[in-house]
XYZ file of C-alpha atoms in Angstrom:
581
model
C 23.110 0.785 -25.592
C 20.744 -0.855 -23.142
C 18.915 -4.136 -23.459
C 15.592 -4.538 -21.695
C 14.196 -8.045 -21.375
C 10.554 -8.229 -20.349
C 9.245 -11.111 -18.256
C 6.646 -13.528 -19.506
C 6.875 -15.526 -22.705
C 7.903 -12.693 -25.004
C 11.312 -11.182 -25.511
C 11.477 -7.433 -25.960
C 14.738 -5.628 -26.604
C 15.118 -1.918 -26.133
C 17.896 -0.451 -28.280
C 18.211 3.332 -27.916
C 20.905 5.297 -29.677
C 24.253 5.255 -27.890
C 24.476 7.969 -25.266
C 20.931 9.254 -25.851
C 18.120 8.830 -23.348
C 14.883 7.386 -24.652
C 11.890 9.525 -23.918
C 11.784 13.001 -22.529
C 11.170 14.539 -19.195
C 7.484 14.963 -18.558
C 5.282 17.380 -16.711
C 5.593 18.331 -13.060
C 4.034 15.781 -10.748
C 0.899 17.803 -10.112
C 0.154 17.765 -13.843
C 0.990 14.133 -14.525
C -2.160 12.084 -15.235
C -2.908 9.425 -12.652
C -4.927 8.757 -9.518
C -5.790 11.638 -7.176
C -2.665 12.495 -5.233
C -2.590 12.416 -1.448
C -0.896 15.297 0.303
C 0.569 14.498 3.698
C 2.360 16.428 6.379
C 6.115 16.761 6.207
C 7.666 13.697 7.795
C 9.695 10.855 6.368
C 7.916 7.675 5.391
C 8.632 4.797 7.757
C 11.895 2.974 7.154
C 11.606 -0.587 5.922
C 11.951 -2.748 9.005
C 13.673 -5.996 8.092
C 12.952 -8.831 10.536
C 16.270 -10.267 11.696
C 14.811 -13.734 12.203
C 11.483 -14.118 10.367
C 8.975 -16.042 12.459
C 6.500 -18.585 11.112
C 2.990 -19.369 12.313
C 4.155 -22.824 13.419
C 6.912 -21.315 15.545
C 4.447 -18.898 17.162
C 2.052 -21.735 18.012
C 4.868 -23.889 19.411
C 6.106 -21.029 21.574
C 2.648 -20.349 23.016
C 2.073 -24.051 23.764
C 5.541 -24.364 25.282
C 4.772 -21.577 27.752
C 1.266 -22.809 28.553
C -0.464 -19.863 26.903
C -3.910 -20.765 25.513
C -4.770 -19.304 22.128
C -7.454 -19.270 19.484
C -6.723 -19.556 15.780
C -8.165 -16.633 13.812
C -8.238 -15.580 10.175
C -5.008 -13.574 10.071
C -4.100 -13.448 13.781
C -3.797 -15.727 16.776
C -5.787 -14.617 19.821
C -4.453 -15.093 23.359
C -4.863 -13.696 26.891
C -2.997 -10.430 27.209
C -0.092 -10.193 29.691
C -0.667 -6.436 29.625
C -4.084 -6.655 31.332
C -4.385 -7.439 35.032
C -7.257 -9.670 36.137
C -8.496 -6.815 38.337
C -9.186 -4.827 35.170
C -11.774 -7.408 34.038
C -15.037 -6.050 35.420
C -17.495 -8.867 34.741
C -18.002 -12.253 33.119
C -18.281 -10.637 29.698
C -14.820 -9.146 30.122
C -13.481 -12.511 31.312
C -14.971 -14.218 28.260
C -13.291 -11.612 26.095
C -9.986 -11.707 27.964
C -8.346 -13.090 24.808
C -7.603 -9.513 23.838
C -4.071 -10.021 22.496
C -3.861 -10.412 18.713
C -0.642 -11.830 17.205
C -0.117 -11.430 13.464
C 0.480 -14.879 11.938
C 2.861 -13.487 9.323
C 5.040 -11.027 11.239
C 4.487 -11.951 14.902
C 3.623 -8.352 15.831
C 1.007 -8.079 18.560
C -1.703 -5.678 19.663
C -3.617 -5.723 22.946
C -7.106 -4.371 22.344
C -7.641 -3.561 26.023
C -4.436 -1.716 26.922
C -3.441 -0.800 23.340
C 0.019 -2.254 24.034
C 1.776 -3.306 20.843
C 5.199 -4.459 19.723
C 7.263 -7.009 17.828
C 7.391 -10.769 18.399
C 10.674 -10.294 20.244
C 8.965 -7.785 22.554
C 6.246 -10.307 23.341
C 8.789 -13.046 24.092
C 10.691 -10.707 26.402
C 7.463 -9.913 28.245
C 6.498 -13.576 28.666
C 9.985 -14.512 29.851
C 10.179 -11.604 32.272
C 12.989 -9.863 30.410
C 11.052 -6.729 29.472
C 11.448 -4.505 32.515
C 8.553 -2.119 32.735
C 6.596 -3.816 29.989
C 3.441 -4.141 32.089
C 3.760 -0.517 33.071
C 3.217 0.502 29.472
C 6.641 0.705 27.841
C 5.111 -1.014 24.829
C 1.923 1.029 24.770
C 1.010 2.351 21.354
C 3.074 5.422 20.724
C 1.001 8.443 21.587
C 0.678 11.123 18.932
C 3.195 13.919 19.235
C 2.071 16.919 21.254
C 2.437 19.143 18.193
C 0.105 16.867 16.228
C -2.439 16.702 19.037
C -2.524 20.487 19.330
C -2.966 20.881 15.583
C -5.659 18.192 15.491
C -7.593 19.812 18.325
C -7.230 23.295 16.813
C -8.614 22.154 13.450
C -11.392 20.126 15.070
C -12.516 23.070 17.199
C -12.628 25.373 14.165
C -14.579 22.879 12.061
C -18.375 22.901 12.306
C -21.136 20.487 11.299
C -22.137 21.115 7.706
C -25.776 21.763 8.620
C -24.759 24.542 11.033
C -23.245 26.763 8.336
C -25.140 30.075 8.312
C -25.270 30.454 4.528
C -27.578 27.939 2.752
C -25.783 28.592 -0.548
C -22.463 27.642 1.033
C -24.027 24.431 2.370
C -25.387 23.536 -1.065
C -22.060 24.319 -2.747
C -20.177 22.089 -0.304
C -22.655 19.249 -0.782
C -22.374 19.550 -4.552
C -18.551 19.668 -4.505
C -18.337 16.473 -2.450
C -21.317 14.690 -4.011
C -23.285 14.726 -0.750
C -26.651 15.854 -2.077
C -28.253 12.530 -1.131
C -26.330 12.032 2.128
C -28.453 13.179 5.053
C -27.461 15.333 8.016
C -28.239 12.370 10.298
C -25.589 10.297 8.516
C -22.999 13.055 8.814
C -23.895 13.483 12.498
C -23.628 9.728 13.170
C -20.105 9.625 11.717
C -19.112 12.967 13.375
C -18.157 14.563 10.034
C -17.437 18.291 10.119
C -16.587 21.028 7.623
C -13.610 23.415 7.782
C -14.704 26.619 6.052
C -11.249 28.206 5.764
C -9.917 25.220 3.800
C -13.184 24.226 2.078
C -12.571 20.704 3.388
C -14.531 17.929 5.032
C -12.990 16.753 8.310
C -13.104 13.049 9.261
C -12.114 12.257 12.874
C -9.996 9.396 14.190
C -11.085 8.369 17.674
C -9.192 5.983 19.970
C -10.824 2.519 20.188
C -13.266 2.336 23.074
C -13.266 6.083 23.722
C -13.951 9.402 22.072
C -10.402 10.688 22.521
C -9.318 12.367 19.286
C -6.123 10.850 17.838
C -6.015 12.327 14.354
C -7.869 13.791 11.389
C -8.199 13.449 7.670
C -9.066 16.545 5.655
C -10.631 16.095 2.234
C -10.330 19.202 0.088
C -12.029 19.807 -3.249
C -10.430 21.825 -6.050
C -11.852 22.779 -9.426
C -9.918 21.136 -12.263
C -11.252 21.798 -15.734
C -14.849 20.640 -15.853
C -14.447 18.343 -12.863
C -13.424 18.280 -9.231
C -10.031 17.156 -7.914
C -9.865 15.845 -4.333
C -6.815 16.246 -2.119
C -6.364 14.358 1.163
C -4.319 15.575 4.125
C -3.730 13.410 7.196
C -2.573 14.264 10.692
C -0.458 12.449 11.807
C 1.652 11.295 8.849
C 0.349 8.407 6.699
C 2.597 5.793 8.302
C 1.020 6.548 11.693
C -2.534 7.272 10.499
C -4.354 3.987 11.156
C -7.941 5.168 11.212
C -10.571 2.674 10.140
C -13.222 5.319 9.639
C -16.510 4.134 11.131
C -14.942 1.812 13.742
C -16.707 3.438 16.761
C -20.049 2.428 15.196
C -19.082 -1.272 14.977
C -20.476 -3.524 17.717
C -19.027 -6.829 18.956
C -22.006 -8.660 17.470
C -21.363 -7.538 13.894
C -20.163 -10.436 11.747
C -20.184 -8.784 8.311
C -18.566 -5.566 7.119
C -18.072 -3.689 3.846
C -14.654 -2.083 3.308
C -14.392 0.991 1.089
C -11.453 3.110 -0.072
C -13.104 6.464 0.744
C -14.934 7.859 3.740
C -17.639 9.294 1.458
C -18.395 5.805 0.160
C -18.806 4.498 3.713
C -21.324 7.254 4.438
C -23.348 6.330 1.369
C -23.307 2.595 2.099
C -24.220 2.889 5.745
C -27.093 5.239 4.973
C -28.489 3.106 2.148
C -27.986 -0.376 3.592
C -27.617 0.074 7.344
C -24.629 -2.293 7.158
C -21.399 -1.874 9.149
C -18.927 -0.124 6.881
C -15.302 0.905 7.325
C -13.082 3.101 5.140
C -9.418 2.163 4.726
C -7.112 5.019 5.819
C -4.891 4.909 2.709
C -7.432 3.884 0.113
C -6.291 1.349 -2.440
C -2.587 2.018 -1.906
C -2.044 0.016 1.294
C -3.736 -2.082 3.987
C -1.418 -1.747 7.024
C -1.102 -5.018 9.011
C -1.708 -2.974 12.185
C -5.400 -2.837 11.184
C -5.914 -6.602 10.839
C -6.822 -7.258 14.518
C -9.795 -4.900 14.199
C -11.145 -7.030 11.326
C -10.794 -10.433 13.037
C -14.373 -10.522 14.378
C -15.970 -10.541 10.923
C -16.964 -13.800 9.256
C -17.543 -12.069 5.926
C -15.752 -9.042 4.478
C -16.881 -7.390 1.242
C -14.453 -5.135 -0.618
C -16.079 -2.323 -2.589
C -13.064 -0.133 -3.287
C -13.862 1.699 -6.503
C -14.770 1.552 -10.155
C -11.436 0.967 -11.886
C -9.043 -1.922 -12.446
C -6.563 -0.633 -9.846
C -9.270 -0.913 -7.181
C -10.031 -4.468 -8.302
C -6.354 -5.476 -8.099
C -6.021 -3.864 -4.660
C -9.086 -5.734 -3.406
C -7.615 -9.080 -4.464
C -4.289 -8.199 -2.838
C -5.897 -7.119 0.452
C -8.082 -10.248 0.530
C -4.908 -12.337 0.758
C -4.030 -10.684 4.060
C -7.486 -11.177 5.537
C -7.981 -14.824 4.477
C -9.644 -14.920 1.041
C -12.123 -17.595 2.173
C -14.133 -14.955 4.050
C -13.759 -12.170 1.469
C -15.944 -11.133 -1.456
C -15.187 -8.487 -4.076
C -17.479 -6.085 -5.901
C -16.283 -6.077 -9.494
C -15.955 -2.592 -11.059
C -18.256 -1.823 -13.961
C -20.578 0.765 -15.491
C -23.484 -0.508 -13.410
C -21.306 -1.037 -10.335
C -19.519 2.265 -9.658
C -18.242 3.352 -6.246
C -20.957 3.438 -3.516
C -21.399 7.222 -3.400
C -21.797 7.436 -7.157
C -24.206 4.474 -7.101
C -26.313 6.286 -4.491
C -26.349 9.497 -6.531
C -27.331 7.583 -9.681
C -30.210 5.879 -7.893
C -28.772 2.377 -8.383
C -29.738 -0.558 -6.190
C -26.796 -0.898 -3.761
C -28.259 -4.061 -2.251
C -28.245 -5.776 -5.647
C -24.647 -4.700 -6.263
C -23.527 -6.151 -2.928
C -25.323 -9.421 -3.638
C -23.352 -9.724 -6.882
C -19.998 -9.617 -5.041
C -17.700 -12.429 -6.176
C -15.919 -14.744 -3.740
C -12.185 -14.020 -3.518
C -11.382 -17.718 -3.152
C -12.454 -20.938 -4.778
C -10.952 -24.416 -4.638
C -10.547 -24.800 -8.387
C -11.742 -23.302 -11.631
C -14.120 -25.767 -13.218
C -15.454 -23.737 -16.116
C -15.203 -20.481 -18.028
C -18.330 -19.351 -16.185
C -16.236 -18.495 -13.127
C -13.893 -16.389 -15.251
C -16.261 -14.648 -17.624
C -16.812 -11.555 -15.456
C -13.076 -10.972 -15.029
C -12.535 -11.472 -18.769
C -15.256 -8.908 -19.458
C -13.556 -6.549 -17.026
C -10.251 -6.824 -18.878
C -11.902 -6.353 -22.273
C -13.726 -3.287 -20.963
C -10.555 -1.749 -19.524
C -7.906 -2.491 -22.147
C -5.749 0.531 -21.281
C -5.797 -0.228 -17.551
C -4.974 -3.899 -18.190
C -1.917 -2.762 -20.166
C -0.540 -1.300 -16.931
C 0.715 2.051 -15.692
C 2.184 4.055 -18.559
C 5.379 6.093 -18.210
C 4.818 9.842 -18.461
C 8.520 10.664 -18.842
C 9.257 7.933 -21.401
C 6.482 7.825 -24.022
C 8.569 5.603 -26.325
C 8.831 3.045 -23.528
C 5.057 3.113 -23.096
C 4.646 2.658 -26.847
C 6.891 -0.433 -26.853
C 5.820 -2.115 -23.619
C 2.271 -0.654 -23.340
C 2.651 -0.290 -19.573
C 4.088 -1.528 -16.287
C 2.172 -4.587 -15.064
C 2.190 -6.609 -11.871
C 3.458 -10.185 -11.804
C 6.175 -9.661 -14.429
C 9.960 -9.604 -14.421
C 11.989 -7.032 -16.341
C 15.725 -7.656 -16.890
C 17.767 -4.541 -17.657
C 21.377 -4.656 -18.794
C 24.048 -2.454 -20.319
C 27.850 -1.929 -20.288
C 29.569 -0.481 -17.248
C 29.148 3.286 -17.121
C 26.289 3.370 -19.627
C 23.840 4.802 -17.070
C 21.837 1.756 -16.009
C 21.245 2.916 -12.449
C 20.531 6.500 -13.500
C 17.959 5.386 -16.048
C 16.300 2.781 -13.808
C 15.997 5.304 -10.973
C 14.028 7.679 -13.203
C 12.104 4.776 -14.761
C 11.006 3.700 -11.255
C 10.468 7.289 -10.070
C 8.075 7.905 -12.948
C 5.896 4.986 -11.794
C 6.223 5.829 -8.107
C 4.983 9.374 -8.807
C 1.815 7.782 -10.193
C 1.131 5.819 -7.000
C 3.039 2.572 -7.667
C 4.401 1.494 -4.250
C 8.120 0.915 -4.884
C 10.913 -0.875 -3.008
C 14.525 -0.195 -4.023
C 17.332 -2.659 -3.377
C 20.573 -0.859 -4.214
C 23.494 -3.149 -3.412
C 26.143 -1.202 -5.334
C 25.613 2.447 -4.372
C 24.459 3.834 -1.029
C 20.851 4.805 -0.385
C 21.938 8.396 0.283
C 23.526 8.697 -3.143
C 20.585 6.976 -4.815
C 18.090 9.244 -3.042
C 20.103 12.282 -4.128
C 19.955 11.162 -7.766
C 16.221 10.443 -7.570
C 15.472 13.742 -5.831
C 17.361 15.615 -8.572
C 15.379 13.729 -11.229
C 12.155 14.402 -9.361
C 12.877 18.141 -9.185
C 14.016 18.145 -12.827
C 16.816 20.538 -11.948
C 20.178 20.819 -10.192
C 19.256 21.315 -6.546
C 22.882 21.965 -5.562
C 22.464 25.251 -7.393
C 19.049 25.941 -5.787
C 19.465 24.964 -2.139
C 16.755 27.407 -1.142
C 14.250 25.097 -2.901
C 15.554 21.912 -1.258
C 12.920 21.742 1.489
C 10.097 22.305 -0.979
C 11.160 19.424 -3.218
C 12.172 17.198 -0.299
C 8.711 17.624 1.217
C 7.088 16.505 -2.029
C 9.572 13.655 -2.429
C 8.613 12.357 1.033
C 5.022 11.981 -0.160
C 6.018 9.236 -2.598
C 5.311 5.590 -1.634
C 9.040 4.829 -1.891
C 11.075 2.532 0.374
C 14.713 1.403 0.406
C 16.326 -1.831 1.548
C 19.234 -1.239 3.899
C 21.460 -3.897 2.312
C 24.814 -2.970 0.809
C 27.272 -5.373 -0.798
C 26.942 -9.168 -0.973
C 23.651 -10.695 0.221
C 22.052 -14.116 -0.002
C 19.003 -14.484 -2.239
C 16.979 -15.931 0.667
C 17.552 -12.822 2.806
C 16.592 -10.551 -0.084
C 13.433 -12.523 -0.959
C 12.380 -12.606 2.715
C 12.739 -8.823 2.870
C 10.737 -8.378 -0.332
C 7.939 -10.601 0.990
C 7.896 -8.614 4.221
C 7.626 -5.357 2.252
C 4.774 -6.679 0.097
C 2.848 -7.726 3.208
C 3.480 -4.592 5.273
C 3.606 -1.851 2.618
C 1.728 -3.485 -0.327
C 4.736 -3.039 -2.598
C 3.914 -3.367 -6.319
C 7.381 -2.776 -7.824
C 10.779 -4.019 -6.614
C 14.037 -2.821 -8.178
C 17.160 -4.955 -7.643
C 20.458 -3.326 -8.613
C 22.148 -5.655 -9.255
C 22.058 -9.455 -9.524
C 25.843 -9.914 -9.304
C 25.806 -8.982 -5.598
C 23.928 -12.209 -4.825
C 25.985 -14.533 -7.020
C 28.772 -15.257 -4.541
C 26.385 -16.286 -1.757
C 24.874 -19.351 -3.443
C 26.671 -22.677 -3.004
C 26.163 -23.958 -6.533
C 28.593 -25.631 -8.876
C 28.799 -22.895 -11.522
C 28.026 -19.210 -11.898
C 25.528 -20.098 -14.622
C 23.634 -22.382 -12.245
C 23.675 -19.696 -9.542
C 22.338 -17.061 -11.923
C 19.584 -19.373 -13.149
C 18.592 -20.154 -9.578
C 18.488 -16.471 -8.548
C 16.522 -15.340 -11.600
C 14.110 -18.245 -11.085
C 13.577 -17.159 -7.464
C 12.802 -13.581 -8.525
C 10.453 -14.781 -11.269
C 8.572 -17.007 -8.813
C 8.323 -14.130 -6.330
C 6.898 -11.806 -8.998
C 4.219 -14.347 -9.919
C 3.301 -15.451 -6.398
C 3.235 -11.910 -4.959
C 1.640 -10.181 -7.973
C 4.545 -7.756 -7.891
C 6.732 -6.451 -10.720
C 10.473 -7.066 -10.315
C 13.025 -5.029 -12.268
C 16.390 -6.782 -12.190
C 19.653 -5.124 -13.289
C 22.310 -7.514 -14.622
C 25.852 -6.743 -15.778
C 26.595 -8.292 -19.195
C 29.808 -10.035 -20.093
C 32.587 -7.927 -21.583
C 32.173 -7.132 -25.274
C 34.338 -5.188 -27.723
C 33.545 -1.474 -27.819
C 32.387 -1.672 -31.427
C 30.149 -4.664 -30.797
C 26.541 -4.195 -29.763
C 25.062 -6.155 -26.856
C 22.981 -9.212 -27.625
C 20.827 -11.389 -25.398
C 23.736 -13.841 -25.237
C 25.779 -11.084 -23.567
C 23.939 -11.727 -20.318
C 26.501 -14.158 -18.989
C 25.328 -17.238 -20.867
C 22.120 -17.981 -18.994
C 19.420 -19.649 -21.031
C 16.859 -18.834 -18.372
C 17.498 -15.088 -18.405
C 17.722 -14.637 -22.150
C 14.756 -16.917 -22.726
C 12.289 -14.979 -20.580
């Protein structure tokens, strides 16, 4: 028997039959309902980098002052003169005025030099300032160049692709425009953004150029496939998603621009720029993630408007991204029937200017009346199923009981030793991850290799040890998932774990954290009793879930009970805080 306690003010207990899994295995991933999937090249997702000594904004400022380095305080970064640019490289007074080309992330300390494209960690910057980084000025820290294999593939695809208006067959041109909804997007717009069409793959090709030059660094291919009565879009990026940091439209941004509209799709940026003439940028990974590496490119803007889509997930992503960019300068276009995504608004003949004017501020000092909430309330009433959260496709009974998986909540999962807690939770989390829920796993009891093996077997819905010839196929698909693992094993302090979770939320926009299990943090807290330690730890996780708008699933071992006695809420080691969630 398992007991599942759901965060919030309500207690929900899940009591399946002994030894029987609730739910049933669902459809293959490509048939599971959910957002359009993104197909990437075969390469592992980036490992979760845990900062050894997290740095604060105050510490960064003190260090810069202590070494006589002038700096300017920005929205999400500090700006300083770059040690990677020689004064001889500054050609005129304009360059001198803009010599503050080094951007230091206030949250992580990572830096980026806009002139030399040097980048690195806070420790790398300190080593450079203190003269300990031999060869730093010579470019050891320069942004890692794309692999030769990627560059060759990028150039080969780009050379084969042609402008859409140069296709010889007018019927093929019209079919492509219809498939991608480009009937009202002009050839001039496509030419301005350097969009091409790859006939062999029936895909639009969006280029990624290096800042300040037209050197090709990567591509995104957008393919269209018939699915029932509609069209299903599939994205492919070169290089892999972790290294694809293309703010589509950046070469068209000038230094004088102070306002920008951010979209989740390149097609939406085309529509907005054509209709409004405003600077627009498309996020490389849509609503799933806003990589901190992109923040320096957004520092110049005094106002940023998010127009990410027409569903609740887009709205939640916009609010999350606004936190990174300083919500005081951000506004959000609320999804609605009369406020669809920009391309659809253009095709429907809606007034895009009016929609942008209705954007809501992401920040306000205090809520003084219901008037400031009424639009969000209407949004929730109009999207009841989306508000309920992401539903499990493999466990329909779980969806029936809990309605869905929602951000900002804490789920406590418990069961006797050997009852299959980890096995169940891995598939429970895998189900959500397959639907685009960015997931961070903290497995303190079993190794990440063993956990990944279990999850890969569940993902493939078969025994891969008996089908090794299919391993690469399933491993490639498994790599596509937005799944990350903490590298901890054994006893850890709650502060270290929370710091790592906060880092993951900031860098990878994690929406779901799994902690297996709480007992591995109990011995690290210097409190008088185990009950006090457990209350403190659970309280810390609950606060993190609320503050970070992230769901935390926490596995807890219950106290020993007789074999013939069923688990109760009191079995969770006598903590009023846990059993009273």
